[in-house]
Coordinates of C-alpha atoms in Angstrom, one line a residue:
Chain A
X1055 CA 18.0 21.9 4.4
X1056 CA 20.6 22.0 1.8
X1057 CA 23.7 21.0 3.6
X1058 CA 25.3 17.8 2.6
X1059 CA 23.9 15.2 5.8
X1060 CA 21.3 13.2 6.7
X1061 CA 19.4 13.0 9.9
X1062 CA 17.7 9.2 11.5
X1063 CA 14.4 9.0 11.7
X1064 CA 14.2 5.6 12.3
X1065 CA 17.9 4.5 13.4
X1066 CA 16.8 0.3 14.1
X1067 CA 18.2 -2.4 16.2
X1068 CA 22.1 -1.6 15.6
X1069 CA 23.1 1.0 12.6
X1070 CA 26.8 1.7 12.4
X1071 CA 29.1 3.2 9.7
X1072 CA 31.4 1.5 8.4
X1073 CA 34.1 0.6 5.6
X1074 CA 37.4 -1.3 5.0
X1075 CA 38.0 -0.8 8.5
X1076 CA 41.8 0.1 9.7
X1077 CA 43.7 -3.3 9.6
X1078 CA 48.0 -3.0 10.2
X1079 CA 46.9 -1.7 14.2
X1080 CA 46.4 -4.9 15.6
X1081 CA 49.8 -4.8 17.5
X1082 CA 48.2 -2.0 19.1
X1083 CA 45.2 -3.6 20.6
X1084 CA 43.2 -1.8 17.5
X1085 CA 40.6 -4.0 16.2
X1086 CA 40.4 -4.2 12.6
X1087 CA 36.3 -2.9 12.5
X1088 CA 34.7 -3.1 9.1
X1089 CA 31.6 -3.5 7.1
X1090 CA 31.0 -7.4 7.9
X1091 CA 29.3 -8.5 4.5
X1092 CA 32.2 -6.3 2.7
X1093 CA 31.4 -7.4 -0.8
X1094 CA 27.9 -6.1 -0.1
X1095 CA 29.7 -3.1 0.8
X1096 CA 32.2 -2.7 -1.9
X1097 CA 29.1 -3.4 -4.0
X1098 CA 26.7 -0.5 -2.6
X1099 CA 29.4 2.1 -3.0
X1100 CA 30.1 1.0 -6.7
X1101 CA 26.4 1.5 -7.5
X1102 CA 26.3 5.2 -6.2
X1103 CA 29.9 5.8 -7.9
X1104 CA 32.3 5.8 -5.1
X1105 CA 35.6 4.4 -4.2
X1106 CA 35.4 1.5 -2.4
X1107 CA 37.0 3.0 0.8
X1108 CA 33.8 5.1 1.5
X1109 CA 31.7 4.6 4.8
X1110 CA 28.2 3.0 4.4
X1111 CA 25.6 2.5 6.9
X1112 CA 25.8 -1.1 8.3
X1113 CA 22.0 -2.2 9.4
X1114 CA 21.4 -5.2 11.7
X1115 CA 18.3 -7.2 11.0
X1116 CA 15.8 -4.2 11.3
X1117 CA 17.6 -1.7 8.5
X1118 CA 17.6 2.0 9.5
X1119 CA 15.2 5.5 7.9
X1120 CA 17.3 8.6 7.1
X1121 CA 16.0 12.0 5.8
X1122 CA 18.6 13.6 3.3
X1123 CA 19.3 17.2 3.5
X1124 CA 20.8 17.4 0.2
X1125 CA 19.8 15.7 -3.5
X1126 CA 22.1 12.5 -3.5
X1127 CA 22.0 8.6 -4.8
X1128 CA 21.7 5.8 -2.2
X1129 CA 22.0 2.1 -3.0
X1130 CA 21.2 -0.6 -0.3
X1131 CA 22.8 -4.1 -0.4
X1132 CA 23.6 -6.7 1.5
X1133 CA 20.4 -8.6 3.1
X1134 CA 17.8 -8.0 0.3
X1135 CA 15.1 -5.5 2.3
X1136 CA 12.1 -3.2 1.4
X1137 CA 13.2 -0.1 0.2
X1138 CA 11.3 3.1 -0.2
X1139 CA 11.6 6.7 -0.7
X1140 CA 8.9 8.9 0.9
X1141 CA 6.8 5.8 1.1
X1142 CA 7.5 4.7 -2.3
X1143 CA 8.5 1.4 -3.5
X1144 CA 12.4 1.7 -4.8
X1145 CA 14.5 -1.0 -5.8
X1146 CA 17.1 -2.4 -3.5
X1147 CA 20.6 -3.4 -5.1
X1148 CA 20.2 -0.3 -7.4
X1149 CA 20.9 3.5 -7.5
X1150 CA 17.8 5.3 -6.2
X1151 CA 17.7 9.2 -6.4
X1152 CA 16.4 11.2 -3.2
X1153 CA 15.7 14.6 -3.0
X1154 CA 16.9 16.8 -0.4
X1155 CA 14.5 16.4 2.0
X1156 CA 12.8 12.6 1.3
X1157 CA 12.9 9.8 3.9
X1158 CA 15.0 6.9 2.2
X1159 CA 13.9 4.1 4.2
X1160 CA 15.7 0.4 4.2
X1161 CA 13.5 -1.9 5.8
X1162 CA 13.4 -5.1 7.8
X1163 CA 15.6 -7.8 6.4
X1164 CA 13.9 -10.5 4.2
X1165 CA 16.8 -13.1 4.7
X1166 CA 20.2 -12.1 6.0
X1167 CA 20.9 -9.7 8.7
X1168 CA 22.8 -7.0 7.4
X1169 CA 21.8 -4.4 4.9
X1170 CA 24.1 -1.6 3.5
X1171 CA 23.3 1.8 2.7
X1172 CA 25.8 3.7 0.5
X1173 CA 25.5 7.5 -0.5
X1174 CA 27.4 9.4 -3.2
X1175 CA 30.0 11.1 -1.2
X1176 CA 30.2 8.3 1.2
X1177 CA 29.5 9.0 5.2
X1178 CA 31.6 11.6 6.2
X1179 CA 32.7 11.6 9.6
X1180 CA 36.3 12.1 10.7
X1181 CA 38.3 9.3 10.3
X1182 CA 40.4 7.6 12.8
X1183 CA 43.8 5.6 11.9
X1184 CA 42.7 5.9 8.7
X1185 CA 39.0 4.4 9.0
X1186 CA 35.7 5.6 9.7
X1187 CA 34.5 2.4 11.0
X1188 CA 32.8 1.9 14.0
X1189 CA 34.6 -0.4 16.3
X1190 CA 31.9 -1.5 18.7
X1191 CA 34.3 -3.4 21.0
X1192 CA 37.1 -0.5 21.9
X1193 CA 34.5 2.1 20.9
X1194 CA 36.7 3.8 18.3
X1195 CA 35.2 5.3 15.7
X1196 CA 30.9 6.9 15.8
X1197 CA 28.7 5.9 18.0
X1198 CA 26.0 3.6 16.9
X1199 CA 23.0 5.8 14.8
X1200 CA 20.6 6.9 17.4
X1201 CA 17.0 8.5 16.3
X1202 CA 17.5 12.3 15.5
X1203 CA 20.9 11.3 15.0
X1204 CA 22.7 13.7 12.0
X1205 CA 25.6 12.1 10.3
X1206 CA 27.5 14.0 7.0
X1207 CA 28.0 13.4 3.7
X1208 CA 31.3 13.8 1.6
X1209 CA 30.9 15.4 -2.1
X1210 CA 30.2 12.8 -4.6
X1211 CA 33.4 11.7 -6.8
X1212 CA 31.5 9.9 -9.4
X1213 CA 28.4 9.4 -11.3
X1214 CA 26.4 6.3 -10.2
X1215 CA 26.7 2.9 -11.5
X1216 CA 24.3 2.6 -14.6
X1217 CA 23.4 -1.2 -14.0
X1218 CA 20.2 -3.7 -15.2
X1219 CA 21.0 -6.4 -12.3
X1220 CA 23.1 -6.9 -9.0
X1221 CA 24.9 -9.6 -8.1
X1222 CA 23.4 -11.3 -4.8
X1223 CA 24.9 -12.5 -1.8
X1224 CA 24.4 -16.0 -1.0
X1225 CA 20.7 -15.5 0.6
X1226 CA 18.8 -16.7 2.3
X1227 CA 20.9 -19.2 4.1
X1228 CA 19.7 -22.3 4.8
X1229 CA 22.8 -23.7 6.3
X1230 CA 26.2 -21.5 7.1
X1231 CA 29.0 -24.2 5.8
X1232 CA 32.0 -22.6 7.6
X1233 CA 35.4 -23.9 5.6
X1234 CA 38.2 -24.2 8.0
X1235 CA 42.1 -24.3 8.0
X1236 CA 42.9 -26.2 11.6
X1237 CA 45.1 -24.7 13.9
X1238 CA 47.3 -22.9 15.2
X1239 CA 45.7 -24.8 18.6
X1240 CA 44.4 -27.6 17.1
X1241 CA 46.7 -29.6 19.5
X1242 CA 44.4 -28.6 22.4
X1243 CA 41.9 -30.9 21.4
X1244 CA 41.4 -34.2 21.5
X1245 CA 40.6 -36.0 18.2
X1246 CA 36.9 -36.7 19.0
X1247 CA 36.7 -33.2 20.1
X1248 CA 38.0 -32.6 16.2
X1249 CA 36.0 -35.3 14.8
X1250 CA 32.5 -33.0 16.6
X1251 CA 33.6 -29.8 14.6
X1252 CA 33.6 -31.4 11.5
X1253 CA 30.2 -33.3 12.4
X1254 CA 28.3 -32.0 14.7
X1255 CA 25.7 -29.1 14.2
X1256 CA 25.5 -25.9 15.2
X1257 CA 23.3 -23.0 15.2
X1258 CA 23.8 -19.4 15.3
X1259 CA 23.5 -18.2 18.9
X1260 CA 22.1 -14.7 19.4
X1261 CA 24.7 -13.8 21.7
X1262 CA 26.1 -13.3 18.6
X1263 CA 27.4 -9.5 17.3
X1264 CA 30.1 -7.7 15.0
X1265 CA 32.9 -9.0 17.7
X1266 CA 31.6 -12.9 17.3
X1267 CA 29.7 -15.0 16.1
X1268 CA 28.8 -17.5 18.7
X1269 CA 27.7 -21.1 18.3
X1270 CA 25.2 -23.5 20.1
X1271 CA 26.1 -27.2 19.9
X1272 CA 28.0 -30.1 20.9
X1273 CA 31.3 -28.7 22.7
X1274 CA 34.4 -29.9 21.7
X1275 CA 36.3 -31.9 24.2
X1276 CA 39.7 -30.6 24.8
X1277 CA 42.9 -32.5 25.1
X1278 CA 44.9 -29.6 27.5
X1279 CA 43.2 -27.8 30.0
X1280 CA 43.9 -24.4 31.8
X1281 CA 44.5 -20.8 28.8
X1282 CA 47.3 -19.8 26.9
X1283 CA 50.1 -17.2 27.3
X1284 CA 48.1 -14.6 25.3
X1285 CA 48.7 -14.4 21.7
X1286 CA 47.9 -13.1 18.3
X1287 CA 44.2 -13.9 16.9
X1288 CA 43.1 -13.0 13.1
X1289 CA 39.9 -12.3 11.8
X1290 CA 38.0 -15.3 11.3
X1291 CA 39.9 -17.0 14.0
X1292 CA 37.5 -20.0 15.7
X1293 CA 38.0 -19.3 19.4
X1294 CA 36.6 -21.9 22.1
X1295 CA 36.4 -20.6 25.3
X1296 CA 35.8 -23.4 28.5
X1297 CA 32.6 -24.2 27.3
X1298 CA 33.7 -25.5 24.6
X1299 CA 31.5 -24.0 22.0
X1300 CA 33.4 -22.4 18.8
X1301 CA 33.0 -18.2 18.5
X1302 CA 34.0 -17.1 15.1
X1303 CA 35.8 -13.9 15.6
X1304 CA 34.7 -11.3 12.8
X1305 CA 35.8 -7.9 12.7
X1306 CA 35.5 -6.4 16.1
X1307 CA 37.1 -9.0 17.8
X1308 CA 39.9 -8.5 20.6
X1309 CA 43.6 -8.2 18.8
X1310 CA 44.5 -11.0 21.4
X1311 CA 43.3 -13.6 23.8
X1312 CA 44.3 -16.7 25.8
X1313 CA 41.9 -19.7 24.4
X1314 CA 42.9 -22.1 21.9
X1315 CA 41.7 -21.5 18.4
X1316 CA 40.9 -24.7 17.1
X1317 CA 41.2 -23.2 13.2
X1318 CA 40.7 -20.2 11.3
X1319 CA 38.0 -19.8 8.4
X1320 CA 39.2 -17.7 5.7
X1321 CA 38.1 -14.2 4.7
X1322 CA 36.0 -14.6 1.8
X1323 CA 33.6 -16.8 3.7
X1324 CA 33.1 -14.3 6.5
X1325 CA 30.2 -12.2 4.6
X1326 CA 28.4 -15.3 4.7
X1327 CA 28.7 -15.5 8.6
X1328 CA 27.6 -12.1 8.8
X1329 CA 24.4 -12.9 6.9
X1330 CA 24.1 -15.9 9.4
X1331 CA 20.9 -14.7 11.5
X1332 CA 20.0 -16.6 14.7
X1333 CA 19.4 -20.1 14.4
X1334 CA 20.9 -20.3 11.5
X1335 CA 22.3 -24.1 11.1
X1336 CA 26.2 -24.0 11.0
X1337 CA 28.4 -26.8 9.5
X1338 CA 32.3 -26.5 10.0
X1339 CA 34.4 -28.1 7.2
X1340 CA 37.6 -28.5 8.9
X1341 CA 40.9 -29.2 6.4
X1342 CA 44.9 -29.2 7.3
X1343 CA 46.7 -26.5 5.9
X1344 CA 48.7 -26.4 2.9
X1345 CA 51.6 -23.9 4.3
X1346 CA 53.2 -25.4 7.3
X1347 CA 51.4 -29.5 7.3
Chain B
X767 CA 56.2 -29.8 12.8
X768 CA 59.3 -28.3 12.6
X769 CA 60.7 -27.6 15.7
X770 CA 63.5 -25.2 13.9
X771 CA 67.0 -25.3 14.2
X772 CA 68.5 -24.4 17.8
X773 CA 72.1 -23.1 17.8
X774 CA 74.3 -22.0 15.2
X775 CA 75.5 -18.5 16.8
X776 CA 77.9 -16.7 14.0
X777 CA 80.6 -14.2 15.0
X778 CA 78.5 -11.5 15.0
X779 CA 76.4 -12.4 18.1
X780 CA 73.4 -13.5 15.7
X781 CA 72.1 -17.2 16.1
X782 CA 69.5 -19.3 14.6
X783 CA 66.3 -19.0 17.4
X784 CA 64.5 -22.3 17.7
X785 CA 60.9 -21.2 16.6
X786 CA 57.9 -23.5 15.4
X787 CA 55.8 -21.9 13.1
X788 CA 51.7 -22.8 13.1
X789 CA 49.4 -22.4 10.5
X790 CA 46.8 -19.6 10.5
X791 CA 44.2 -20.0 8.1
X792 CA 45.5 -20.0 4.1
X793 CA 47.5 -16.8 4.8
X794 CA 49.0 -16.4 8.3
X795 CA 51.5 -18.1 10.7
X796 CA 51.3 -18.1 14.2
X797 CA 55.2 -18.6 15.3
X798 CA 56.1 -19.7 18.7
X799 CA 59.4 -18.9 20.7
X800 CA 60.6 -20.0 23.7
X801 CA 60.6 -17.2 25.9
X802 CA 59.7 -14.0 25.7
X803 CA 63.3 -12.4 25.2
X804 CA 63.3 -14.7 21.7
X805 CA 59.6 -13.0 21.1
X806 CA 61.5 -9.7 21.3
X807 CA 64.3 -10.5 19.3
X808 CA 62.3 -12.3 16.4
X809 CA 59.4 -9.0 16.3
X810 CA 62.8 -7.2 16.1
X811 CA 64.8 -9.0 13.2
X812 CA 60.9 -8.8 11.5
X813 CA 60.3 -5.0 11.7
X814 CA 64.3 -4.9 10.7
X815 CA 62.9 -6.7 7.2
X816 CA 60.1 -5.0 6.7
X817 CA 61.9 -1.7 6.7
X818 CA 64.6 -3.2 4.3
X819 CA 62.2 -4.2 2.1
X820 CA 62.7 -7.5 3.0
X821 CA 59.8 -9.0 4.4
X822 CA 57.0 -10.1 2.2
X823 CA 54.0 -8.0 2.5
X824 CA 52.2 -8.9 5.9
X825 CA 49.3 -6.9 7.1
X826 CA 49.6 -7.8 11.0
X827 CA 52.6 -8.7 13.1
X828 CA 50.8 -9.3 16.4
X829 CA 53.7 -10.4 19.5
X830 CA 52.3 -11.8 22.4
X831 CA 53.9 -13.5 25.2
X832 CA 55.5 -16.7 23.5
X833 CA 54.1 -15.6 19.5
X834 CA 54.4 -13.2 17.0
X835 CA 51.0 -13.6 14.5
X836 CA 52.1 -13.1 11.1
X837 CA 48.4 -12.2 9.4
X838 CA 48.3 -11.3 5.6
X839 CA 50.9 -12.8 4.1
X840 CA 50.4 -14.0 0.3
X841 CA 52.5 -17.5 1.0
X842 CA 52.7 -18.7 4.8
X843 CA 54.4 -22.0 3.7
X844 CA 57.5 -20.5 1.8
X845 CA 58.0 -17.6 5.0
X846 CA 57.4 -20.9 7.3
X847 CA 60.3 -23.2 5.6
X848 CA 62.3 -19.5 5.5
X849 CA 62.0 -18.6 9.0
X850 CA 64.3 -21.0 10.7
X851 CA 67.5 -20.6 8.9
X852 CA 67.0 -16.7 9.9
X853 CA 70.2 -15.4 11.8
X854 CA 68.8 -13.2 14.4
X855 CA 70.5 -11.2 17.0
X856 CA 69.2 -10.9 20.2
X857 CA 67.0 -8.3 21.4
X858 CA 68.4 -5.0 22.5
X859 CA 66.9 -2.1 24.9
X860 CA 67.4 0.5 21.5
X861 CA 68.3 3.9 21.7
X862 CA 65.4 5.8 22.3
X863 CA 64.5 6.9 25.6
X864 CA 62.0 5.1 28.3
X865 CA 59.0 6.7 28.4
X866 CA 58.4 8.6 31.8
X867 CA 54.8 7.4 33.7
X868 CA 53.9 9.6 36.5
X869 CA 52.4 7.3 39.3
X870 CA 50.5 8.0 42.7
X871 CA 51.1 4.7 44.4
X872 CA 47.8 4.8 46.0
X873 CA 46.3 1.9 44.7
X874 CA 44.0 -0.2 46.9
X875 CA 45.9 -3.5 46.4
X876 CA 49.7 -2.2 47.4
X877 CA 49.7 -3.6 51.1
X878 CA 48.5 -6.9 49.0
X879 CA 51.3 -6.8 46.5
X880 CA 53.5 -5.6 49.5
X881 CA 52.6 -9.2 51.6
X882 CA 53.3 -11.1 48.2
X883 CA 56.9 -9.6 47.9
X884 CA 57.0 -10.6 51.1
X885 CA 58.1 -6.7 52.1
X886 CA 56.8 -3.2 52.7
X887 CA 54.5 -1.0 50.2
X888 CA 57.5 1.7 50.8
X889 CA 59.9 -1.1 49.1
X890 CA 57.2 -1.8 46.3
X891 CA 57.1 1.4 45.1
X892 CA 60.6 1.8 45.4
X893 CA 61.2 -1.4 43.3
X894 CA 58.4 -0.6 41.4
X895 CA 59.7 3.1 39.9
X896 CA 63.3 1.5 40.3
X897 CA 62.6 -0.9 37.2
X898 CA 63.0 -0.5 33.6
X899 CA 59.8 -2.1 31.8
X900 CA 59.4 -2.3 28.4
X901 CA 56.4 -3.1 26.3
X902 CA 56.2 -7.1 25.4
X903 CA 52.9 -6.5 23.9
X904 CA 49.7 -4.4 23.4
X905 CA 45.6 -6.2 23.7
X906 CA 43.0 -5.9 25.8
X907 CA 42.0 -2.5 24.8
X908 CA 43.9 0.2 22.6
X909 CA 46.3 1.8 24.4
X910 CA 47.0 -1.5 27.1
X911 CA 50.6 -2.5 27.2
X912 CA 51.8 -5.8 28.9
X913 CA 55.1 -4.3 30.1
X914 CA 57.5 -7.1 31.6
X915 CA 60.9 -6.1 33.7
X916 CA 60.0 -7.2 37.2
X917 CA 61.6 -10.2 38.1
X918 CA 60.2 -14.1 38.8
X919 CA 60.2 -13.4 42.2
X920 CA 57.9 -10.6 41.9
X921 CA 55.2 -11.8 40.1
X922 CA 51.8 -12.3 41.4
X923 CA 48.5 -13.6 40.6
X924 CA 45.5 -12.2 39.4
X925 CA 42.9 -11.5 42.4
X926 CA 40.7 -14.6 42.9
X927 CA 37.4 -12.2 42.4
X928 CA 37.9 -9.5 40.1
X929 CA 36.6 -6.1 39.9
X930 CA 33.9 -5.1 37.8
X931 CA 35.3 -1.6 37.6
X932 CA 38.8 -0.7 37.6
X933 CA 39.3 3.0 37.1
X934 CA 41.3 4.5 34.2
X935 CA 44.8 5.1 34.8
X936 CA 45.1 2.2 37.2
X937 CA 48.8 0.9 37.5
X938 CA 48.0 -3.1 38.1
X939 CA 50.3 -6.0 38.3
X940 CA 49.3 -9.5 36.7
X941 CA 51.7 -12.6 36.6
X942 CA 54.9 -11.1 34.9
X943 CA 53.0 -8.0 33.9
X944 CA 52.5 -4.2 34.7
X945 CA 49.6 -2.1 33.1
X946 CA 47.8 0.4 33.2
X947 CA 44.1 0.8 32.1
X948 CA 43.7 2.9 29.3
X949 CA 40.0 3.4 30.1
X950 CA 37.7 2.2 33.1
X951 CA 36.8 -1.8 32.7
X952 CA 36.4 -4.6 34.3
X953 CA 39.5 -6.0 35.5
X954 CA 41.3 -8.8 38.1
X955 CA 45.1 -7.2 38.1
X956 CA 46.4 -6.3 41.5
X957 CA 46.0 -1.9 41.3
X958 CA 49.0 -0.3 43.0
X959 CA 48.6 2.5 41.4
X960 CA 47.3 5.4 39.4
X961 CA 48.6 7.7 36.4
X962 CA 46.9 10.6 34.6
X963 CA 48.7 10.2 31.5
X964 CA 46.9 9.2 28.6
X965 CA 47.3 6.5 26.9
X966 CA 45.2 6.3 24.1
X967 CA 44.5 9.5 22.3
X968 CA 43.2 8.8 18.4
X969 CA 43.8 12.7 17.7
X970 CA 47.2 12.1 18.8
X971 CA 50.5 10.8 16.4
X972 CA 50.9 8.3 17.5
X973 CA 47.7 7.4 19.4
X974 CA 48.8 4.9 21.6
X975 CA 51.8 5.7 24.0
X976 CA 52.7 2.4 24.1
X977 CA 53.8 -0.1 21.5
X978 CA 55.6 -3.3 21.1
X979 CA 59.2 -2.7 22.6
X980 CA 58.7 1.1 23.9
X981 CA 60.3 1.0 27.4
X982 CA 58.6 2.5 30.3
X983 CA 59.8 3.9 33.8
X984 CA 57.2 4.4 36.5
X985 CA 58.0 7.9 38.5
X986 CA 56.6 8.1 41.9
X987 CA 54.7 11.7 42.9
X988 CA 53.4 12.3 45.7
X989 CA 49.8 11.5 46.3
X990 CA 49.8 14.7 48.9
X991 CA 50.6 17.4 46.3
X992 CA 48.1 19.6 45.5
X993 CA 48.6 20.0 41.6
X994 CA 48.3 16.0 41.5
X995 CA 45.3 15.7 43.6
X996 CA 42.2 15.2 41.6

């Protein structure tokens, strides 16, 4: 029981490794993949002392239990959860220490959905293009954490963070205001199809996963029917499909597609979306852009 | 919107491409073409750039059928009011050669595709392995090429109901596209075909056989043989 992994003992609803993911492939039909909340990410890694390009466990909504084979420092992040080692109380959004051996166990989300679990070392499965993120829609990268499940660790680089406070993510959510640039396909609706995704109200479907994050509201009436010629779509992209209802497309989300995105909200307000649980209200702020009028 | 400059060729065979650039968030540009032989060309001239050192950094150039997504770039608006006084020449087939795609053309919709062309499944493998495709674009999945060369007239819809299993290595025709299924999905091309090569291998350099502008030539075995049978 010395070797440097850890085994699931409890691996929740949906726990995946993930980091920076392996952006530049899109051209490829290779998803980008990624921790969603990646300031929470960057964040756990700092606190146990490694670069930010090392793979943490990404928890959905239940968080995940992992014996350690090997003394290391873990730090969960991201949506604020009970955290304990061997049963007792540690702190979350700090360096704990686990013996080789203990159960380090991230519980159920308080507010938010995701939680991340960094160890010194990092996660250390086999990278692929570059990345060791799981890519839940092309399957690249591990499988999902399954009970039993053993997963290594890489040799620590650093020592941990020495730190008094965390910064927090912007939890619990009340309301997910989604800023958004229109276009490139703002064209395809008509103006009081534009005029209900800057006022109408959404909420957070639970259709909703690392690909997209789907909406329930009004639909927005389009000017053009019928789907594109395939093209391009980024991260963030806000993708309305027949019925009308935006999908915000975070990290797992096909490299192309053929319906109109109505705008695109930029990166740094994507952790925020992946905080978003179900039922979460959702506001879109729409604005022109300042590049191309 | 700017509709860009049409016209303008120089001496040297390179000419201004009318292109309209859309915005993409604060830091991309989705720019549209007219056709996909201007696509080609403009991915081109841009991978010419970024080799040169050129090209201001972008993290994703993404062509399509009538786009290439520009994602990543620190200023959209100055590359945007750049792009159409670009002189770019058109598209050519490059040096390297096609790719070689063993097919058995076995699939269940030939006779289908054969009524379409308005001819016989022994002339739609023939003009089938007789064309040189190359890669307009890669989606779907990793590894999927859309891989144009067929002409108009040989285009053909998507089936009305599709499959909810289309084995890998399917060889499948869709409006002006060929493919083949890097993995077992669900799927509405027309599947003339099947291949055992793979197309997506991540331990592989590079992973995926096919990229934007590799060309392609189908090669017709024999679906009696017994090395190919499976």
């Amino acid at each position: 029981m010395t070797d440097r992994a850890f085994c699931a003992v409890r691996a929740g609803a949906l726990t995946t490794v993930q980091d920076l993911g392996r952006a530049g492939h899109a051209h490829l039909g290779v998803p980008r993949a990624g921790a969603l909340d990646e300031p929470a990410h960057r964040l756990a890694n700092r606190l146990v002392g490694n670069p930010d390009t090392s793979a943490t466990l990404e928890t959905t909504l239940t968080g995940c239990a992992v014996r350690v084979r090997t003394d290391t420092v873990a730090a969960v992040t991201g949506a604020p959860c009970p955290v304990t080692v061997d049963g007792r109380p540690a702190p979350w959004g700090a360096p704990v220490r686990v013996p080789a051996g203990a159960v380090l166990d991230a519980g159920p989300a308080t507010a938010g959905l995701r939680s991340y679990v960094a160890f010194a070392g990092g996660v250390d499965t086999e990278p692929v293009l570059g990345s060791r993120a799981a890519d839940l829609l092309s399957g690249i990268g591990p499988a999902p954490l399954s009970d039993g499940g053993v997963l290594p660790l890489g040799t620590p680089s650093g020592p941990p963070a020495r730190v008094d406070a965390v910064p927090r993510s912007a939890l619990p959510l009340a309301e997910l205001v989604l800023p958004c640039v229109l276009g490139p396909r703002d064209d395809w609706f008509t103006e009081a199809g534009l005029r209900t995704l800057a006022t109408g109200r959404f909420r957070v479907s639970s259709a909703s996963n690392r690909i997209g994050l789907r909406t329930e509201g009004p639909p927005l009436e389009r000017s053009k029917d019928g789907e594109l010629p395939s093209e391009g779509m980024p991260l963030g992209a806000l993708q309305v499909p027949p019925n009308g209802l935006p999908v915000l497309f975070l990290n797992d989300h096909p490299t192309t597609g053929g319906y109109p995105v109505v705008g695109v909200v930029p990166e740094r307000f994507l952790a925020a979306a992946a905080q978003a649980a179900p039922g979460t209200p959702v506001r879109f702020a729409p604005r022109r852009s300042r590049a191309t009028g | 919107m700017s509709t860009g400059t049409p016209g303008g060729r120089t001496p040297a065979g390179r000419s201004r491409l009318p292109l309209r650039p859309l915005p993409v968030g604060d830091h991309g540009l989705l720019v549209e073409l007219e056709d996909a032989a201007a696509v080609e060309a403009f991915h081109s001239e841009l991978l010419r750039r970024a080799a040169a050192g050129t090209l201001p950094a972008v993290r994703e150039i993404v062509p399509a059928a009538r786009t290439v997504l520009l994602d990543g770039v620190a200023d959209p608006g100055r590359l945007a009011a750049e792009l159409p006084g670009w002189d770019i020449p058109p598209a050519t087939a490059g040096d390297r050669p096609a790719i070689e795609i063993p097919v058995r053309y076995d699939g269940p919709d030939l006779a289908d595709v054969a009524a379409l062309w308005d001819t016989t499944p022994e002339d739609v493998v023939r003009i089938h392995s007789g064309t040189e495709f190359h890669v307009a674009f890669c989606g779907f999945a990793p590894g999927f090429g859309y891989l144009t060369g067929l002409p108009e007239r040989h285009h053909v819809p998507r089936r009305a109901t599709p499959r909810t299993k289309v084995p890998v290595g399917s060889v499948a025709l869709a409006g002006p596209y060929t493919g083949v299924y890097p993995r077992s999905s669900p799927g509405g091309w027309q599947l003339i075909g099947t291949s055992d090569v793979d197309l997506w291998d991540p331990d592989r350099d590079p992973a995926a056989l096919f990229a934007p502008g590799t060309r392609v030539r189908f090669i017709p075995v024999s679906t009696q043989s017994p090395q190919e049978a499976r």
